[in-house]
Short mmCIF file of C-alpha atoms and ligand atoms in Angstrom, two decimals:
data_model
loop_
_atom_site.label_atom_id
_atom_site.label_comp_id
_atom_site.label_asym_id
_atom_site.label_seq_id
_atom_site.Cartn_x
_atom_site.Cartn_y
_atom_site.Cartn_z
CA MET A 1 0.25 18.95 0.55
CA ILE A 2 -2.30 16.45 -0.77
CA ARG A 3 -5.84 17.71 -1.42
CA GLY A 4 -5.70 20.18 1.43
CA SER A 5 -4.11 17.75 3.91
CA GLU A 6 -0.63 18.33 5.26
CA LEU A 7 1.33 15.08 5.35
CA SER A 8 4.84 15.80 6.56
CA LEU A 9 7.50 13.34 5.52
CA GLU A 10 9.60 14.50 8.48
CA ALA A 11 8.12 11.55 10.38
CA THR A 12 7.67 8.10 8.89
CA LEU A 13 4.02 7.86 7.95
CA ILE A 14 1.95 4.89 9.01
CA MET A 15 -0.82 3.75 6.68
CA GLY A 16 -3.40 1.53 8.37
CA VAL A 17 -5.01 -1.24 6.30
CA LEU A 18 -8.80 -1.40 6.15
CA ASN A 19 -10.15 -4.04 3.80
CA VAL A 20 -13.89 -3.90 3.20
CA THR A 21 -13.80 -7.31 1.54
CA PRO A 22 -15.00 -10.83 2.32
CA ASP A 23 -11.71 -12.44 1.23
CA SER A 24 -8.61 -10.39 2.15
CA PHE A 25 -5.85 -12.63 3.48
CA SER A 26 -5.70 -11.13 6.97
CA ASP A 27 -8.80 -9.07 7.74
CA GLY A 28 -11.18 -10.44 5.08
CA GLY A 29 -14.78 -10.69 6.27
CA ARG A 30 -14.18 -8.74 9.50
CA TYR A 31 -15.24 -5.33 8.23
CA VAL A 32 -17.83 -6.04 5.56
CA SER A 33 -20.45 -4.01 7.42
CA ALA A 34 -19.86 -0.30 6.97
CA ASP A 35 -20.29 0.39 10.69
CA ALA A 36 -17.64 -2.17 11.68
CA ALA A 37 -15.30 -0.84 9.00
CA ILE A 38 -15.72 2.78 10.08
CA GLU A 39 -15.14 1.84 13.70
CA HIS A 40 -11.98 -0.06 12.77
CA GLY A 41 -10.78 2.86 10.62
CA LEU A 42 -11.08 5.18 13.61
CA ALA A 43 -9.32 2.59 15.80
CA LEU A 44 -6.42 2.46 13.31
CA VAL A 45 -6.03 6.24 13.65
CA ALA A 46 -6.25 6.08 17.45
CA ALA A 47 -3.48 3.46 17.38
CA GLY A 48 -1.15 5.68 15.36
CA ALA A 49 -2.12 5.52 11.68
CA HIS A 50 -1.72 8.82 9.80
CA ILE A 51 -3.61 7.47 6.78
CA VAL A 52 -6.31 4.79 6.43
CA ASP A 53 -6.09 2.75 3.21
CA VAL A 54 -9.57 1.50 2.27
CA GLY A 55 -9.73 -1.45 -0.14
CA GLY A 56 -12.80 -3.06 -1.71
CA GLU A 57 -11.02 -5.78 -3.67
CA SER A 58 -8.58 -8.34 -2.31
CA THR A 59 -5.27 -8.58 -4.16
CA ARG A 60 -4.05 -11.64 -2.25
CA PRO A 61 -2.53 -14.36 -4.44
CA GLY A 62 -5.34 -16.25 -6.17
CA ALA A 63 -7.99 -13.56 -5.60
CA GLU A 64 -10.72 -13.12 -8.21
CA SER A 65 -11.46 -9.61 -9.42
CA VAL A 66 -14.53 -7.66 -8.33
CA SER A 67 -16.87 -5.59 -10.54
CA VAL A 68 -16.66 -1.81 -10.49
CA ASP A 69 -20.17 -1.55 -9.04
CA ASP A 70 -19.48 -4.02 -6.21
CA GLU A 71 -16.21 -2.31 -5.32
CA ILE A 72 -17.87 1.11 -5.26
CA ALA A 73 -20.73 -0.21 -3.10
CA ARG A 74 -18.24 -1.66 -0.59
CA ILE A 75 -15.97 1.35 -0.20
CA SER A 76 -18.34 4.31 -0.52
CA PRO A 77 -19.98 4.49 2.93
CA VAL A 78 -16.64 3.85 4.62
CA VAL A 79 -14.57 6.36 2.64
CA GLY A 80 -17.30 9.00 2.94
CA GLU A 81 -17.73 8.70 6.70
CA LEU A 82 -14.02 8.46 7.56
CA ALA A 83 -13.23 11.50 5.38
CA ARG A 84 -16.14 13.39 6.97
CA ARG A 85 -14.59 12.68 10.36
CA GLY A 86 -11.28 14.17 9.27
CA VAL A 87 -9.37 10.94 8.57
CA ILE A 88 -6.87 11.09 5.69
CA VAL A 89 -8.20 8.33 3.46
CA SER A 90 -6.34 6.48 0.74
CA ILE A 91 -8.28 4.34 -1.74
CA ASP A 92 -6.64 1.02 -2.62
CA THR A 93 -7.83 0.39 -6.17
CA ALA A 94 -6.57 -0.07 -9.69
CA LYS A 95 -9.89 1.07 -11.20
CA PRO A 96 -10.24 4.76 -12.15
CA GLU A 97 -14.04 4.59 -11.74
CA VAL A 98 -13.65 3.49 -8.11
CA ALA A 99 -10.89 6.01 -7.44
CA GLU A 100 -13.03 8.83 -8.84
CA VAL A 101 -15.95 8.02 -6.55
CA ALA A 102 -13.62 7.77 -3.56
CA ILE A 103 -12.04 11.13 -4.40
CA ASP A 104 -15.50 12.72 -4.69
CA LEU A 105 -16.29 11.29 -1.25
CA GLY A 106 -13.15 12.87 0.24
CA ALA A 107 -10.29 10.41 -0.26
CA SER A 108 -6.91 12.15 -0.58
CA ILE A 109 -4.64 9.44 -1.98
CA ILE A 110 -4.99 6.82 -4.72
CA ASN A 111 -3.05 3.64 -3.94
CA ASP A 112 -2.83 1.81 -7.26
CA VAL A 113 -1.34 -1.69 -7.01
CA SER A 114 -1.24 -1.88 -10.82
CA GLY A 115 1.19 1.07 -10.96
CA PHE A 116 -1.08 3.16 -13.20
CA GLY A 117 -1.90 0.14 -15.41
CA ASP A 118 -4.94 2.10 -16.61
CA GLU A 119 -3.84 5.28 -18.35
CA ARG A 120 -6.89 7.18 -17.06
CA MET A 121 -5.51 6.93 -13.53
CA PRO A 122 -2.72 9.55 -13.81
CA GLU A 123 -5.17 11.93 -15.48
CA LEU A 124 -7.54 11.51 -12.54
CA VAL A 125 -4.72 12.05 -10.05
CA ALA A 126 -3.64 15.20 -11.91
CA ALA A 127 -7.15 16.62 -12.13
CA SER A 128 -8.08 15.91 -8.51
CA GLY A 129 -4.90 17.01 -6.75
CA ALA A 130 -4.76 13.64 -4.99
CA GLY A 131 -1.54 11.94 -3.94
CA ALA A 132 -0.68 8.65 -5.60
CA VAL A 133 1.14 5.46 -4.70
CA VAL A 134 2.58 3.73 -7.77
CA MET A 135 3.19 0.07 -6.97
CA HIS A 136 4.93 -2.71 -8.89
CA MET A 137 3.25 -6.04 -9.53
CA GLN A 138 4.41 -8.83 -11.84
CA GLY A 139 1.33 -10.47 -13.40
CA LEU A 140 -2.13 -10.35 -11.85
CA PRO A 141 -3.25 -11.47 -8.38
CA ARG A 142 -4.96 -14.64 -9.66
CA THR A 143 -1.69 -16.11 -10.97
CA MET A 144 1.15 -13.82 -9.82
CA GLN A 145 2.72 -16.24 -7.31
CA GLN A 146 2.87 -19.21 -9.69
CA ALA A 147 6.37 -18.56 -11.10
CA PRO A 148 7.66 -15.02 -10.69
CA VAL A 149 10.91 -14.50 -12.62
CA TYR A 150 13.35 -11.58 -12.72
CA GLY A 151 16.89 -11.08 -13.94
CA ASP A 152 17.75 -8.38 -11.42
CA VAL A 153 14.66 -7.97 -9.25
CA VAL A 154 15.64 -4.59 -7.78
CA GLY A 155 16.95 -3.11 -11.03
CA GLU A 156 13.85 -4.14 -12.99
CA ILE A 157 11.38 -2.85 -10.41
CA CYS A 158 13.28 0.43 -9.99
CA ALA A 159 13.19 0.93 -13.77
CA PHE A 160 9.45 0.19 -13.89
CA LEU A 161 8.61 2.57 -11.04
CA GLU A 162 10.79 5.34 -12.44
CA ALA A 163 9.16 5.01 -15.88
CA ARG A 164 5.61 4.98 -14.49
CA ALA A 165 6.32 8.00 -12.29
CA ARG A 166 7.79 9.87 -15.26
CA ASP A 167 4.74 9.00 -17.41
CA ALA A 168 2.48 10.25 -14.63
CA MET A 169 4.32 13.55 -14.47
CA ARG A 170 3.96 13.86 -18.24
CA ALA A 171 0.20 13.47 -17.68
CA GLY A 172 0.32 16.40 -15.26
CA VAL A 173 0.83 14.74 -11.87
CA PRO A 174 3.15 16.90 -9.75
CA ARG A 175 6.33 15.15 -8.64
CA GLU A 176 5.57 15.76 -4.96
CA ALA A 177 2.26 13.88 -5.26
CA ILE A 178 3.98 10.59 -6.12
CA ALA A 179 5.19 7.79 -3.85
CA ILE A 180 6.60 4.50 -5.13
CA ASP A 181 6.21 0.99 -3.72
CA PRO A 182 8.12 -2.16 -4.78
CA GLY A 183 5.03 -4.29 -4.10
CA ILE A 184 6.20 -6.89 -1.59
CA GLY A 185 4.51 -10.24 -2.37
CA PHE A 186 3.05 -9.16 -5.70
CA GLY A 187 4.62 -11.62 -8.13
CA LYS A 188 7.69 -12.16 -5.92
CA THR A 189 9.25 -15.19 -4.22
CA ILE A 190 10.49 -15.02 -0.63
CA ASP A 191 14.02 -14.42 -1.94
CA HIS A 192 12.75 -11.57 -4.13
CA ASN A 193 10.99 -9.97 -1.15
CA LEU A 194 14.09 -10.28 1.03
CA GLU A 195 16.36 -8.83 -1.65
CA ILE A 196 13.99 -5.89 -2.16
CA LEU A 197 14.01 -5.17 1.57
CA ARG A 198 17.80 -5.61 1.80
CA ARG A 199 18.33 -3.17 -1.09
CA LEU A 200 15.52 -0.74 -0.26
CA ASP A 201 17.99 2.16 -0.32
CA GLU A 202 18.18 1.74 -4.12
CA PHE A 203 14.47 2.54 -4.37
CA VAL A 204 14.93 5.51 -2.05
CA ALA A 205 17.75 6.77 -4.29
CA ILE A 206 15.29 7.20 -7.20
CA GLY A 207 14.04 10.28 -5.37
CA TYR A 208 10.37 9.65 -4.49
CA PRO A 209 9.04 8.75 -1.04
CA VAL A 210 9.10 4.95 -0.77
CA MET A 211 6.21 3.01 0.71
CA VAL A 212 6.61 -0.56 1.94
CA GLY A 213 3.84 -3.09 2.58
CA THR A 214 5.15 -6.19 4.34
CA SER A 215 2.35 -6.45 6.87
CA ARG A 216 1.48 -10.04 7.84
CA LYS A 217 2.43 -11.30 4.38
CA ALA A 218 3.03 -14.97 3.61
CA PHE A 219 6.84 -14.74 3.51
CA LEU A 220 6.80 -13.71 7.18
CA GLY A 221 4.72 -16.80 7.95
CA VAL A 222 7.28 -19.00 6.21
CA LEU A 223 10.21 -17.35 8.02
CA THR A 224 8.63 -17.54 11.49
CA GLY A 225 6.36 -20.57 11.24
CA ARG A 226 3.38 -18.33 12.12
CA GLU A 227 0.56 -19.77 10.04
CA VAL A 228 -2.12 -17.33 11.21
CA ALA A 229 -1.68 -13.95 9.51
CA SER A 230 -2.67 -11.91 12.56
CA ASP A 231 0.17 -13.58 14.53
CA ARG A 232 2.75 -11.91 12.30
CA ASP A 233 2.80 -8.38 13.76
CA LEU A 234 6.11 -8.88 15.58
CA ALA A 235 7.73 -10.09 12.36
CA THR A 236 6.09 -7.14 10.57
CA ALA A 237 7.53 -4.71 13.12
CA VAL A 238 11.03 -6.02 12.43
CA THR A 239 10.58 -5.33 8.71
CA VAL A 240 9.20 -1.87 9.53
CA ALA A 241 12.27 -1.02 11.61
CA MET A 242 14.63 -2.22 8.91
CA ALA A 243 12.71 -0.41 6.18
CA VAL A 244 12.85 2.83 8.18
CA GLU A 245 16.58 2.37 8.65
CA ARG A 246 16.93 2.10 4.86
CA GLY A 247 14.87 5.25 4.24
CA ALA A 248 11.22 4.16 3.83
CA ALA A 249 8.82 7.11 4.11
CA VAL A 250 5.53 5.22 4.53
CA VAL A 251 4.75 1.79 5.98
CA ARG A 252 1.42 0.07 5.29
CA VAL A 253 0.36 -2.11 8.22
CA HIS A 254 -2.59 -3.88 9.83
CA ASP A 255 -1.40 -3.06 13.38
CA PRO A 256 -0.31 0.59 13.65
CA ALA A 257 0.51 0.32 17.38
CA SER A 258 3.39 -2.14 16.96
CA ALA A 259 4.54 -0.42 13.77
CA LEU A 260 4.66 2.92 15.57
CA GLU A 261 6.95 1.50 18.26
CA ALA A 262 9.21 0.04 15.59
CA VAL A 263 9.29 3.40 13.78
CA LEU A 264 10.10 5.34 16.94
CA VAL A 265 12.98 3.07 17.95
CA ALA A 266 14.39 2.76 14.42
CA ARG A 267 14.29 6.52 13.86
CA ALA A 268 16.00 7.19 17.19
CA ILE A 269 18.82 4.82 16.25
CA VAL A 270 19.16 6.34 12.77
CA SER A 271 19.08 9.98 13.88
CA GLY A 272 20.75 9.55 17.26
CA SER A 273 17.99 11.33 19.16
N1 LIG B 1 -0.40 -4.87 -0.23
C1 LIG B 1 -1.69 -5.28 -0.27
C2 LIG B 1 -2.69 -4.42 -0.76
N2 LIG B 1 -2.39 -3.18 -1.20
N3 LIG B 1 -0.79 -1.50 -1.62
C3 LIG B 1 0.47 -1.09 -1.62
N4 LIG B 1 0.79 0.13 -2.09
N5 LIG B 1 1.50 -1.88 -1.16
C4 LIG B 1 1.27 -3.15 -0.68
O1 LIG B 1 2.24 -3.84 -0.29
C5 LIG B 1 -0.09 -3.62 -0.68
C6 LIG B 1 -1.12 -2.76 -1.17
C7 LIG B 1 -2.05 -6.64 0.21
O2 LIG B 1 -2.40 -6.66 1.55
P1 LIG B 1 -3.90 -6.60 2.14
O3 LIG B 1 -4.60 -5.36 1.72
O4 LIG B 1 -3.78 -6.78 3.60
O5 LIG B 1 -4.62 -7.89 1.59
P2 LIG B 1 -5.65 -8.14 0.42
O6 LIG B 1 -5.00 -7.74 -0.86
O7 LIG B 1 -5.93 -9.61 0.50
O8 LIG B 1 -6.87 -7.31 0.66
#
């Protein structure tokens, strides 16, 4: 139960991506007008998304940060209208000021790519009754892909996510409100991303629902030769199926229709029905 919304983890949840930004790597510039963004948010739900993740700041490698005021101006009309229409909205932000406005407008989940880098975030989650996604990132978007280094990539990220989730619970966030996300592509090489996906069961074993965001990311372009991000939905669907097989609870995707098919087939194979 997240802010009055029932989100059952019996089924794999699909989170649709809605970037209200000029510069996101896949859908940047397509939904900068609130009307176009709202329409696309509703289309994501019609195509199978259980949650729509609204972002007002790109976190693609090399992206510059956006001011609090600009981010709030971008997301507010979209979050407000989608929530009013009954959509379960997640706000993709690392800024507590933005998250607070989104929550007031009806958002149910805070998706924080900084993994609660700002200590006010868990307090806000606790006070609002929102759900939270705690994600791992090495470095900051502007420079994170320059030279990511780990000893044991899975062990280090698991330890980080476990510690941040424990800190959040100490700040009053209920355990059942927390999901964790290894942060595919956030300060990770292709080999790091592949190892995380191969060993996803180790994240699942920590005991929180695991979210995975592979959708259209650069490593899929390298593996398939697909240079245009929107041509990577088939490759994304393969990662979705394999993530489901390893126990992922939530997948964050640009194309819910193909992800839903991957989820349905993967779950049938896993459960035998
Ligand atoms: N990936 C992106 C943004 N937010 N949140 C979570 N929890 N996990 C992810 O993997 C994740 C995320 C990046 O993708 P996108 O939103 O499509 O691009 P951009 O950051 O350029 O807006």
